[in-house]
Amino acid sequence: MTWQEFRTFFTQPLFEVGNTWVTPATLVHLVIAIIMAVVLSRLVRRILRTRVLPRTKLEAGIQYAIARIVGYVVLAFGLIIGLSTIGIDLSSLTVVAGALGVGIGFGLQNIIHNFVSGLIILAERSIEIGDRVEVGGTAGRVVRIGARATSVLTNDNINIIVPNSEFVSGRFINWTAGGDRRVRFKIPVGVGYKSDVRLVEKLLLDVAAGNAHVLKDPAPQVAFLEFGESSLNFELRVWTVTMSEIPGTLRSALNFAIWDKFKQHGIELPFPQRDLHVKEPVKVELAGKRPM
């Protein structure tokens, strides 16, 4: 292929957008403009997160949100400038944009919903990087808030991808919202009816005081909940900061300590029992014999 043929191929009109004819050269320029806009967006976001924002006193979650939003703005402006540079009249794209809007409304509704939800999350900061959340039966730490979905890392080191819309239109639990990492745990305990309830209260408080991860302020509490069918039901309530990420470990440690403490002091841990009362004689028929 000669240079003239090559030039003719790349300048040959393919279709018209508004008052502008699109050629292969225009498409190449468009691809380059998109790539440059994406690269510039990521570069600006990285500079903000690694050099500019860390020098401020803003929280890590706020820094992440600012970097994300600025990145989206840079990407949008980069695409607009790129389209204008290659000669495409943006005002002529209104019809195309309207058609795309209809298609988006039907075919890409969930994607757009999740994208808008991601912007709402970043703006409202209902969740932030490092928060411990529980949504749809999944509990873990937020490690990334993307344009479409949020990554939640569980205690099993499994990365769960949760659509952003679930954090906006649904209910979820944020254990560490507002930067307050204190979380209260409730440990249910049942003891026998012959137990000294004041001694039980003292032993439970001793167990809480003996755990290094239990806060002294707010102080641990013991609640006498009810007179159960076969046990007196108590509840040990403790606050912690360090164990909010692994609640099962704290519950297990307290349960082990309660068992050892009660065993040392002879506190009975009952199990459900049923009494059977027979009001009428029961006829027992033996093999080969008549009923007695």
GROMACS .gro file of N, CA and C in nm, residues 114-281:
model
  504
  114ASN      N    1  -2.602   0.164   4.011
  114ASN     CA    2  -2.487   0.139   4.099
  114ASN      C    3  -2.384   0.251   4.089
  115PHE      N    4  -2.368   0.308   3.968
  115PHE     CA    5  -2.272   0.418   3.952
  115PHE      C    6  -2.317   0.541   4.030
  116VAL      N    7  -2.445   0.576   4.016
  116VAL     CA    8  -2.498   0.690   4.091
  116VAL      C    9  -2.492   0.663   4.241
  117SER      N   10  -2.520   0.540   4.281
  117SER     CA   11  -2.511   0.503   4.423
  117SER      C   12  -2.369   0.519   4.474
  118GLY      N   13  -2.270   0.486   4.390
  118GLY     CA   14  -2.131   0.505   4.430
  118GLY      C   15  -2.098   0.651   4.454
  119LEU      N   16  -2.150   0.740   4.367
  119LEU     CA   17  -2.129   0.883   4.387
  119LEU      C   18  -2.195   0.931   4.517
  120ILE      N   19  -2.315   0.878   4.546
  120ILE     CA   20  -2.385   0.916   4.669
  120ILE      C   21  -2.306   0.870   4.791
  121ILE      N   22  -2.251   0.749   4.785
  121ILE     CA   23  -2.171   0.697   4.897
  121ILE      C   24  -2.050   0.785   4.922
  122LEU      N   25  -1.981   0.823   4.813
  122LEU     CA   26  -1.862   0.907   4.827
  122LEU      C   27  -1.897   1.046   4.879
  123ALA      N   28  -2.014   1.097   4.839
  123ALA     CA   29  -2.054   1.231   4.883
  123ALA      C   30  -2.103   1.231   5.027
  124GLU      N   31  -2.188   1.135   5.062
  124GLU     CA   32  -2.244   1.131   5.198
  124GLU      C   33  -2.151   1.065   5.298
  125ARG      N   34  -2.058   0.983   5.250
  125ARG     CA   35  -1.963   0.910   5.336
  125ARG      C   36  -2.038   0.822   5.437
  126SER      N   37  -2.144   0.756   5.389
  126SER     CA   38  -2.215   0.661   5.476
  126SER      C   39  -2.127   0.542   5.508
  127ILE      N   40  -2.037   0.507   5.418
  127ILE     CA   41  -1.931   0.409   5.445
  127ILE      C   42  -1.800   0.466   5.395
  128GLU      N   43  -1.692   0.426   5.459
  128GLU     CA   44  -1.559   0.474   5.421
  128GLU      C   45  -1.463   0.357   5.420
  129ILE      N   46  -1.347   0.379   5.361
  129ILE     CA   47  -1.244   0.277   5.359
  129ILE      C   48  -1.203   0.245   5.504
  130GLY      N   49  -1.201   0.116   5.536
  130GLY     CA   50  -1.164   0.074   5.671
  130GLY      C   51  -1.282   0.048   5.762
  131ASP      N   52  -1.403   0.089   5.723
  131ASP     CA   53  -1.522   0.063   5.805
  131ASP      C   54  -1.553  -0.086   5.804
  132ARG      N   55  -1.607  -0.133   5.918
  132ARG     CA   56  -1.657  -0.271   5.923
  132ARG      C   57  -1.807  -0.267   5.903
  133VAL      N   58  -1.853  -0.337   5.799
  133VAL     CA   59  -1.994  -0.332   5.763
  133VAL      C   60  -2.051  -0.474   5.760
  134GLU      N   61  -2.182  -0.479   5.765
  134GLU     CA   62  -2.254  -0.604   5.752
  134GLU      C   63  -2.374  -0.578   5.661
  135VAL      N   64  -2.374  -0.643   5.544
  135VAL     CA   65  -2.480  -0.619   5.446
  135VAL      C   66  -2.513  -0.751   5.378
  136GLY      N   67  -2.642  -0.784   5.374
  136GLY     CA   68  -2.686  -0.904   5.306
  136GLY      C   69  -2.623  -1.031   5.358
  137GLY      N   70  -2.596  -1.038   5.489
  137GLY     CA   71  -2.534  -1.157   5.545
  137GLY      C   72  -2.384  -1.161   5.533
  138THR      N   73  -2.324  -1.060   5.472
  138THR     CA   74  -2.179  -1.051   5.457
  138THR      C   75  -2.123  -0.949   5.554
  139ALA      N   76  -2.024  -0.988   5.632
  139ALA     CA   77  -1.961  -0.898   5.728
  139ALA      C   78  -1.812  -0.891   5.698
  140GLY      N   79  -1.758  -0.768   5.698
  140GLY     CA   80  -1.616  -0.753   5.671
  140GLY      C   81  -1.575  -0.607   5.668
  141ARG      N   82  -1.452  -0.583   5.624
  141ARG     CA   83  -1.395  -0.447   5.622
  141ARG      C   84  -1.396  -0.394   5.479
  142VAL      N   85  -1.438  -0.268   5.464
  142VAL     CA   86  -1.442  -0.205   5.333
  142VAL      C   87  -1.300  -0.172   5.289
  143VAL      N   88  -1.258  -0.227   5.176
  143VAL     CA   89  -1.123  -0.204   5.126
  143VAL      C   90  -1.120  -0.120   4.999
  144ARG      N   91  -1.236  -0.110   4.931
  144ARG     CA   92  -1.239  -0.030   4.808
  144ARG      C   93  -1.383   0.008   4.776
  145ILE      N   94  -1.401   0.134   4.735
  145ILE     CA   95  -1.531   0.182   4.689
  145ILE      C   96  -1.514   0.220   4.542
  146GLY      N   97  -1.566   0.136   4.454
  146GLY     CA   98  -1.550   0.158   4.311
  146GLY      C   99  -1.668   0.231   4.250
  147ALA      N  100  -1.664   0.248   4.119
  147ALA     CA  101  -1.772   0.317   4.050
  147ALA      C  102  -1.899   0.234   4.047
  148ARG      N  103  -1.885   0.102   4.043
  148ARG     CA  104  -2.002   0.015   4.034
  148ARG      C  105  -2.027  -0.065   4.161
  149ALA      N  106  -1.921  -0.105   4.229
  149ALA     CA  107  -1.937  -0.193   4.344
  149ALA      C  108  -1.834  -0.160   4.451
  150THR      N  109  -1.859  -0.211   4.571
  150THR     CA  110  -1.771  -0.192   4.685
  150THR      C  111  -1.713  -0.328   4.725
  151SER      N  112  -1.583  -0.330   4.754
  151SER     CA  113  -1.516  -0.454   4.793
  151SER      C  114  -1.513  -0.463   4.946
  152VAL      N  115  -1.562  -0.576   4.998
  152VAL     CA  116  -1.565  -0.601   5.141
  152VAL      C  117  -1.481  -0.725   5.169
  153LEU      N  118  -1.379  -0.710   5.252
  153LEU     CA  119  -1.288  -0.820   5.284
  153LEU      C  120  -1.332  -0.885   5.414
  154THR      N  121  -1.368  -1.013   5.409
  154THR     CA  122  -1.416  -1.083   5.528
  154THR      C  123  -1.299  -1.131   5.613
  155ASN      N  124  -1.332  -1.182   5.731
  155ASN     CA  125  -1.228  -1.235   5.820
  155ASN      C  126  -1.164  -1.362   5.766
  156ASP      N  127  -1.229  -1.425   5.668
  156ASP     CA  128  -1.172  -1.543   5.602
  156ASP      C  129  -1.083  -1.506   5.485
  157ASN      N  130  -1.052  -1.376   5.472
  157ASN     CA  131  -0.968  -1.323   5.364
  157ASN      C  132  -1.033  -1.346   5.227
  158ILE      N  133  -1.166  -1.336   5.224
  158ILE     CA  134  -1.241  -1.349   5.100
  158ILE      C  135  -1.294  -1.211   5.062
  159ASN      N  136  -1.268  -1.171   4.939
  159ASN     CA  137  -1.310  -1.040   4.891
  159ASN      C  138  -1.449  -1.051   4.829
  160ILE      N  139  -1.548  -0.991   4.894
  160ILE     CA  140  -1.686  -0.995   4.846
  160ILE      C  141  -1.717  -0.864   4.773
  161ILE      N  142  -1.769  -0.876   4.651
  161ILE     CA  143  -1.805  -0.759   4.571
  161ILE      C  144  -1.954  -0.731   4.594
  162VAL      N  145  -1.984  -0.615   4.653
  162VAL     CA  146  -2.122  -0.578   4.685
  162VAL      C  147  -2.163  -0.460   4.596
  163PRO      N  148  -2.272  -0.472   4.522
  163PRO     CA  149  -2.318  -0.357   4.441
  163PRO      C  150  -2.345  -0.235   4.527
  164ASN      N  151  -2.308  -0.118   4.476
  164ASN     CA  152  -2.323   0.005   4.555
  164ASN      C  153  -2.468   0.034   4.591
  165SER      N  154  -2.561  -0.010   4.507
  165SER     CA  155  -2.702   0.019   4.532
  165SER      C  156  -2.751  -0.043   4.663
  166GLU      N  157  -2.688  -0.152   4.708
  166GLU     CA  158  -2.730  -0.216   4.833
  166GLU      C  159  -2.700  -0.128   4.954
  167PHE      N  160  -2.602  -0.038   4.941
  167PHE     CA  161  -2.568   0.052   5.050
  167PHE      C  162  -2.654   0.178   5.049
  168VAL      N  163  -2.728   0.199   4.941
  168VAL     CA  164  -2.809   0.320   4.929
  168VAL      C  165  -2.957   0.290   4.946
  169SER      N  166  -3.006   0.188   4.876
  169SER     CA  167  -3.149   0.158   4.880
  169SER      C  168  -3.186   0.051   4.982
  170GLY      N  169  -3.087  -0.019   5.038
  170GLY     CA  170  -3.115  -0.124   5.135
  170GLY      C  171  -3.062  -0.089   5.274
  171ARG      N  172  -3.085  -0.181   5.367
  171ARG     CA  173  -3.036  -0.164   5.504
  171ARG      C  174  -2.903  -0.237   5.521
  172PHE      N  175  -2.813  -0.174   5.593
  172PHE     CA  176  -2.686  -0.238   5.626
  172PHE      C  177  -2.638  -0.185   5.760
  173ILE      N  178  -2.544  -0.255   5.818
  173ILE     CA  179  -2.489  -0.218   5.949
  173ILE      C  180  -2.346  -0.168   5.930
  174ASN      N  181  -2.317  -0.049   5.980
  174ASN     CA  182  -2.182   0.004   5.982
  174ASN      C  183  -2.136   0.007   6.128
  175TRP      N  184  -2.051  -0.087   6.162
  175TRP     CA  185  -2.008  -0.103   6.301
  175TRP      C  186  -1.919   0.012   6.348
  176THR      N  187  -1.855   0.080   6.256
  176THR     CA  188  -1.756   0.181   6.292
  176THR      C  189  -1.787   0.316   6.228
  177ALA      N  190  -1.913   0.350   6.215
  177ALA     CA  191  -1.952   0.476   6.151
  177ALA      C  192  -1.908   0.594   6.236
  178GLY      N  193  -1.871   0.702   6.168
  178GLY     CA  194  -1.834   0.825   6.238
  178GLY      C  195  -1.698   0.821   6.304
  179GLY      N  196  -1.619   0.718   6.276
  179GLY     CA  197  -1.486   0.709   6.334
  179GLY      C  198  -1.481   0.652   6.475
  180ASP      N  199  -1.597   0.622   6.535
  180ASP     CA  200  -1.602   0.565   6.669
  180ASP      C  201  -1.590   0.414   6.657
  181ARG      N  202  -1.478   0.358   6.700
  181ARG     CA  203  -1.452   0.216   6.685
  181ARG      C  204  -1.502   0.134   6.802
  182ARG      N  205  -1.566   0.195   6.900
  182ARG     CA  206  -1.616   0.119   7.014
  182ARG      C  207  -1.740   0.040   6.976
  183VAL      N  208  -1.741  -0.087   7.013
  183VAL     CA  209  -1.853  -0.175   6.984
  183VAL      C  210  -1.887  -0.253   7.110
  184ARG      N  211  -2.018  -0.267   7.138
  184ARG     CA  212  -2.059  -0.344   7.256
  184ARG      C  213  -2.100  -0.485   7.216
  185PHE      N  214  -2.052  -0.582   7.293
  185PHE     CA  215  -2.086  -0.722   7.272
  185PHE      C  216  -2.169  -0.771   7.390
  186LYS      N  217  -2.265  -0.860   7.360
  186LYS     CA  218  -2.351  -0.918   7.462
  186LYS      C  219  -2.329  -1.068   7.466
  187ILE      N  220  -2.290  -1.118   7.583
  187ILE     CA  221  -2.262  -1.259   7.601
  187ILE      C  222  -2.371  -1.319   7.689
  188PRO      N  223  -2.463  -1.400   7.633
  188PRO     CA  224  -2.568  -1.461   7.715
  188PRO      C  225  -2.514  -1.577   7.799
  189VAL      N  226  -2.561  -1.584   7.924
  189VAL     CA  227  -2.517  -1.688   8.017
  189VAL      C  228  -2.638  -1.737   8.097
  190GLY      N  229  -2.654  -1.869   8.109
  190GLY     CA  230  -2.760  -1.926   8.191
  190GLY      C  231  -2.701  -2.008   8.304
  191VAL      N  232  -2.754  -1.993   8.426
  191VAL     CA  233  -2.704  -2.068   8.543
  191VAL      C  234  -2.823  -2.136   8.610
  192GLY      N  235  -2.792  -2.235   8.697
  192GLY     CA  236  -2.896  -2.309   8.766
  192GLY      C  237  -2.969  -2.224   8.868
  193TYR      N  238  -3.090  -2.269   8.906
  193TYR     CA  239  -3.173  -2.193   8.999
  193TYR      C  240  -3.114  -2.190   9.141
  194LYS      N  241  -3.024  -2.281   9.174
  194LYS     CA  242  -2.964  -2.283   9.306
  194LYS      C  243  -2.841  -2.192   9.316
  195SER      N  244  -2.807  -2.125   9.209
  195SER     CA  245  -2.686  -2.041   9.207
  195SER      C  246  -2.709  -1.911   9.282
  196ASP      N  247  -2.601  -1.858   9.339
  196ASP     CA  248  -2.602  -1.728   9.406
  196ASP      C  249  -2.592  -1.620   9.297
  197VAL      N  250  -2.699  -1.546   9.274
  197VAL     CA  251  -2.701  -1.452   9.162
  197VAL      C  252  -2.599  -1.340   9.181
  198ARG      N  253  -2.574  -1.300   9.307
  198ARG     CA  254  -2.474  -1.194   9.330
  198ARG      C  255  -2.334  -1.245   9.300
  199LEU      N  256  -2.310  -1.372   9.331
  199LEU     CA  257  -2.180  -1.430   9.299
  199LEU      C  258  -2.163  -1.443   9.148
  200VAL      N  259  -2.271  -1.479   9.080
  200VAL     CA  260  -2.265  -1.487   8.934
  200VAL      C  261  -2.231  -1.350   8.874
  201GLU      N  262  -2.294  -1.246   8.925
  201GLU     CA  263  -2.265  -1.111   8.876
  201GLU      C  264  -2.118  -1.076   8.897
  202LYS      N  265  -2.066  -1.106   9.015
  202LYS     CA  266  -1.927  -1.074   9.046
  202LYS      C  267  -1.830  -1.152   8.955
  203LEU      N  268  -1.859  -1.280   8.933
  203LEU     CA  269  -1.769  -1.361   8.852
  203LEU      C  270  -1.768  -1.313   8.706
  204LEU      N  271  -1.884  -1.275   8.656
  204LEU     CA  272  -1.889  -1.225   8.518
  204LEU      C  273  -1.812  -1.095   8.503
  205LEU      N  274  -1.823  -1.007   8.601
  205LEU     CA  275  -1.747  -0.882   8.597
  205LEU      C  276  -1.598  -0.909   8.609
  206ASP      N  277  -1.560  -1.010   8.688
  206ASP     CA  278  -1.419  -1.047   8.699
  206ASP      C  279  -1.365  -1.098   8.566
  207VAL      N  280  -1.448  -1.175   8.495
  207VAL     CA  281  -1.406  -1.226   8.364
  207VAL      C  282  -1.384  -1.110   8.268
  208ALA      N  283  -1.474  -1.013   8.268
  208ALA     CA  284  -1.459  -0.897   8.180
  208ALA      C  285  -1.334  -0.817   8.214
  209ALA      N  286  -1.310  -0.798   8.344
  209ALA     CA  287  -1.193  -0.721   8.386
  209ALA      C  288  -1.062  -0.792   8.352
  210GLY      N  289  -1.067  -0.925   8.341
  210GLY     CA  290  -0.946  -1.001   8.312
  210GLY      C  291  -0.911  -1.009   8.165
  211ASN      N  292  -0.996  -0.957   8.078
  211ASN     CA  293  -0.968  -0.959   7.934
  211ASN      C  294  -0.909  -0.825   7.892
  212ALA      N  295  -0.793  -0.828   7.831
  212ALA     CA  296  -0.721  -0.705   7.796
  212ALA      C  297  -0.791  -0.626   7.687
  213HIS      N  298  -0.878  -0.688   7.611
  213HIS     CA  299  -0.944  -0.619   7.500
  213HIS      C  300  -1.075  -0.554   7.541
  214VAL      N  301  -1.120  -0.575   7.664
  214VAL     CA  302  -1.244  -0.515   7.713
  214VAL      C  303  -1.214  -0.378   7.773
  215LEU      N  304  -1.289  -0.277   7.730
  215LEU     CA  305  -1.268  -0.141   7.780
  215LEU      C  306  -1.318  -0.127   7.923
  216LYS      N  307  -1.248  -0.044   8.000
  216LYS     CA  308  -1.294  -0.011   8.135
  216LYS      C  309  -1.391   0.107   8.133
  217ASP      N  310  -1.390   0.184   8.024
  217ASP     CA  311  -1.482   0.295   8.008
  217ASP      C  312  -1.532   0.297   7.863
  218PRO      N  313  -1.657   0.265   7.842
  218PRO     CA  314  -1.765   0.232   7.936
  218PRO      C  315  -1.738   0.100   8.009
  219ALA      N  316  -1.782   0.096   8.133
  219ALA     CA  317  -1.755  -0.019   8.218
  219ALA      C  318  -1.843  -0.138   8.178
  220PRO      N  319  -1.793  -0.261   8.197
  220PRO     CA  320  -1.876  -0.380   8.171
  220PRO      C  321  -1.997  -0.383   8.264
  221GLN      N  322  -2.104  -0.444   8.216
  221GLN     CA  323  -2.226  -0.456   8.294
  221GLN      C  324  -2.280  -0.598   8.287
  222VAL      N  325  -2.355  -0.634   8.392
  222VAL     CA  326  -2.421  -0.764   8.395
  222VAL      C  327  -2.571  -0.738   8.412
  223ALA      N  328  -2.652  -0.793   8.324
  223ALA     CA  329  -2.796  -0.777   8.330
  223ALA      C  330  -2.861  -0.912   8.363
  224PHE      N  331  -2.952  -0.910   8.463
  224PHE     CA  332  -3.031  -1.028   8.498
  224PHE      C  333  -3.157  -1.022   8.411
  225LEU      N  334  -3.161  -1.104   8.308
  225LEU     CA  335  -3.265  -1.090   8.207
  225LEU      C  336  -3.398  -1.151   8.248
  226GLU      N  337  -3.398  -1.276   8.290
  226GLU     CA  338  -3.526  -1.341   8.314
  226GLU      C  339  -3.508  -1.471   8.392
  227PHE      N  340  -3.621  -1.522   8.442
  227PHE     CA  341  -3.627  -1.653   8.503
  227PHE      C  342  -3.671  -1.750   8.393
  228GLY      N  343  -3.577  -1.825   8.340
  228GLY     CA  344  -3.607  -1.916   8.231
  228GLY      C  345  -3.671  -2.044   8.280
  229GLU      N  346  -3.702  -2.134   8.185
  229GLU     CA  347  -3.765  -2.260   8.220
  229GLU      C  348  -3.674  -2.348   8.305
  230SER      N  349  -3.546  -2.347   8.274
  230SER     CA  350  -3.453  -2.432   8.348
  230SER      C  351  -3.328  -2.358   8.392
  231SER      N  352  -3.325  -2.225   8.376
  231SER     CA  353  -3.206  -2.149   8.411
  231SER      C  354  -3.240  -2.006   8.444
  232LEU      N  355  -3.150  -1.944   8.519
  232LEU     CA  356  -3.155  -1.799   8.541
  232LEU      C  357  -3.067  -1.736   8.433
  233ASN      N  358  -3.125  -1.651   8.352
  233ASN     CA  359  -3.056  -1.601   8.233
  233ASN      C  360  -2.996  -1.463   8.259
  234PHE      N  361  -2.863  -1.454   8.236
  234PHE     CA  362  -2.788  -1.329   8.253
  234PHE      C  363  -2.731  -1.289   8.117
  235GLU      N  364  -2.677  -1.167   8.113
  235GLU     CA  365  -2.610  -1.118   7.993
  235GLU      C  366  -2.493  -1.030   8.033
  236LEU      N  367  -2.374  -1.069   7.991
  236LEU     CA  368  -2.254  -0.989   8.013
  236LEU      C  369  -2.237  -0.893   7.897
  237ARG      N  370  -2.230  -0.762   7.926
  237ARG     CA  371  -2.219  -0.660   7.822
  237ARG      C  372  -2.086  -0.588   7.836
  238VAL      N  373  -2.005  -0.597   7.731
  238VAL     CA  374  -1.870  -0.538   7.734
  238VAL      C  375  -1.849  -0.454   7.609
  239TRP      N  376  -1.759  -0.356   7.622
  239TRP     CA  377  -1.722  -0.269   7.510
  239TRP      C  378  -1.577  -0.299   7.469
  240THR      N  379  -1.551  -0.289   7.339
  240THR     CA  380  -1.416  -0.312   7.288
  240THR      C  381  -1.390  -0.225   7.167
  241VAL      N  382  -1.264  -0.202   7.140
  241VAL     CA  383  -1.222  -0.129   7.020
  241VAL      C  384  -1.140  -0.221   6.930
  242THR      N  385  -1.047  -0.292   6.988
  242THR     CA  386  -0.952  -0.371   6.911
  242THR      C  387  -1.013  -0.497   6.851
  243MET      N  388  -1.123  -0.545   6.909
  243MET     CA  389  -1.177  -0.673   6.863
  243MET      C  390  -1.300  -0.658   6.774
  244SER      N  391  -1.331  -0.537   6.732
  244SER     CA  392  -1.449  -0.518   6.647
  244SER      C  393  -1.431  -0.586   6.511
  245GLU      N  394  -1.307  -0.605   6.467
  245GLU     CA  395  -1.281  -0.671   6.340
  245GLU      C  396  -1.299  -0.822   6.349
  246ILE      N  397  -1.278  -0.880   6.467
  246ILE     CA  398  -1.289  -1.025   6.485
  246ILE      C  399  -1.374  -1.053   6.608
  247PRO      N  400  -1.505  -1.028   6.599
  247PRO     CA  401  -1.592  -1.042   6.716
  247PRO      C  402  -1.599  -1.185   6.768
  248GLY      N  403  -1.588  -1.284   6.679
  248GLY     CA  404  -1.595  -1.422   6.723
  248GLY      C  405  -1.483  -1.459   6.819
  249THR      N  406  -1.365  -1.399   6.800
  249THR     CA  407  -1.251  -1.429   6.888
  249THR      C  408  -1.277  -1.379   7.029
  250LEU      N  409  -1.334  -1.259   7.042
  250LEU     CA  410  -1.364  -1.206   7.175
  250LEU      C  411  -1.473  -1.288   7.243
  251ARG      N  412  -1.578  -1.323   7.171
  251ARG     CA  413  -1.684  -1.404   7.231
  251ARG      C  414  -1.630  -1.538   7.281
  252SER      N  415  -1.546  -1.601   7.201
  252SER     CA  416  -1.488  -1.730   7.239
  252SER      C  417  -1.402  -1.717   7.364
  253ALA      N  418  -1.318  -1.612   7.368
  253ALA     CA  419  -1.231  -1.595   7.485
  253ALA      C  420  -1.312  -1.572   7.612
  254LEU      N  421  -1.417  -1.492   7.603
  254LEU     CA  422  -1.501  -1.467   7.721
  254LEU      C  423  -1.577  -1.592   7.763
  255ASN      N  424  -1.625  -1.670   7.667
  255ASN     CA  425  -1.696  -1.794   7.701
  255ASN      C  426  -1.603  -1.894   7.770
  256PHE      N  427  -1.480  -1.906   7.721
  256PHE     CA  428  -1.383  -1.995   7.787
  256PHE      C  429  -1.358  -1.949   7.931
  257ALA      N  430  -1.338  -1.819   7.948
  257ALA     CA  431  -1.311  -1.767   8.081
  257ALA      C  432  -1.430  -1.785   8.175
  258ILE      N  433  -1.553  -1.767   8.124
  258ILE     CA  434  -1.673  -1.785   8.206
  258ILE      C  435  -1.685  -1.931   8.250
  259TRP      N  436  -1.659  -2.022   8.158
  259TRP     CA  437  -1.665  -2.165   8.193
  259TRP      C  438  -1.566  -2.199   8.305
  260ASP      N  439  -1.441  -2.154   8.290
  260ASP     CA  440  -1.340  -2.182   8.393
  260ASP      C  441  -1.377  -2.118   8.526
  261LYS      N  442  -1.426  -1.997   8.524
  261LYS     CA  443  -1.461  -1.925   8.647
  261LYS      C  444  -1.576  -1.993   8.719
  262PHE      N  445  -1.679  -2.030   8.645
  262PHE     CA  446  -1.794  -2.095   8.707
  262PHE      C  447  -1.758  -2.233   8.761
  263LYS      N  448  -1.669  -2.303   8.691
  263LYS     CA  449  -1.628  -2.436   8.737
  263LYS      C  450  -1.551  -2.427   8.867
  264GLN      N  451  -1.467  -2.323   8.880
  264GLN     CA  452  -1.390  -2.304   9.004
  264GLN      C  453  -1.480  -2.277   9.123
  265HIS      N  454  -1.592  -2.209   9.103
  265HIS     CA  455  -1.678  -2.168   9.214
  265HIS      C  456  -1.806  -2.251   9.222
  266GLY      N  457  -1.811  -2.361   9.148
  266GLY     CA  458  -1.923  -2.452   9.159
  266GLY      C  459  -2.055  -2.398   9.106
  267ILE      N  460  -2.050  -2.306   9.009
  267ILE     CA  461  -2.172  -2.253   8.950
  267ILE      C  462  -2.220  -2.350   8.842
  268GLU      N  463  -2.343  -2.394   8.852
  268GLU     CA  464  -2.397  -2.492   8.759
  268GLU      C  465  -2.445  -2.425   8.631
  269LEU      N  466  -2.404  -2.483   8.518
  269LEU     CA  467  -2.455  -2.441   8.387
  269LEU      C  468  -2.558  -2.546   8.344
  270PRO      N  469  -2.687  -2.518   8.357
  270PRO     CA  470  -2.789  -2.620   8.335
  270PRO      C  471  -2.814  -2.648   8.188
  271PHE      N  472  -2.886  -2.756   8.165
  271PHE     CA  473  -2.932  -2.788   8.030
  271PHE      C  474  -3.083  -2.809   8.038
  272PRO      N  475  -3.154  -2.792   7.928
  272PRO     CA  476  -3.301  -2.804   7.933
  272PRO      C  477  -3.346  -2.940   7.985
  273GLN      N  478  -3.442  -2.939   8.075
  273GLN     CA  479  -3.495  -3.061   8.134
  273GLN      C  480  -3.647  -3.061   8.122
  274ARG      N  481  -3.705  -3.179   8.116
  274ARG     CA  482  -3.850  -3.193   8.110
  274ARG      C  483  -3.894  -3.298   8.213
  275ASP      N  484  -3.997  -3.266   8.290
  275ASP     CA  485  -4.056  -3.359   8.386
  275ASP      C  486  -4.179  -3.423   8.324
  276LEU      N  487  -4.189  -3.557   8.333
  276LEU     CA  488  -4.301  -3.631   8.276
  276LEU      C  489  -4.390  -3.681   8.389
  277HIS      N  490  -4.515  -3.638   8.392
  277HIS     CA  491  -4.613  -3.679   8.493
  277HIS      C  492  -4.716  -3.769   8.428
  278VAL      N  493  -4.732  -3.894   8.485
  278VAL     CA  494  -4.827  -3.992   8.433
  278VAL      C  495  -4.951  -3.989   8.520
  279LYS      N  496  -5.066  -3.956   8.460
  279LYS     CA  497  -5.190  -3.944   8.536
  279LYS      C  498  -5.268  -4.075   8.541
  280GLU      N  499  -5.254  -4.162   8.441
  280GLU     CA  500  -5.327  -4.287   8.438
  280GLU      C  501  -5.228  -4.404   8.427
  281PRO      N  502  -5.265  -4.521   8.481
  281PRO     CA  503  -5.176  -4.639   8.469
  281PRO      C  504  -5.157  -4.676   8.323
   0.00000   0.00000   0.00000
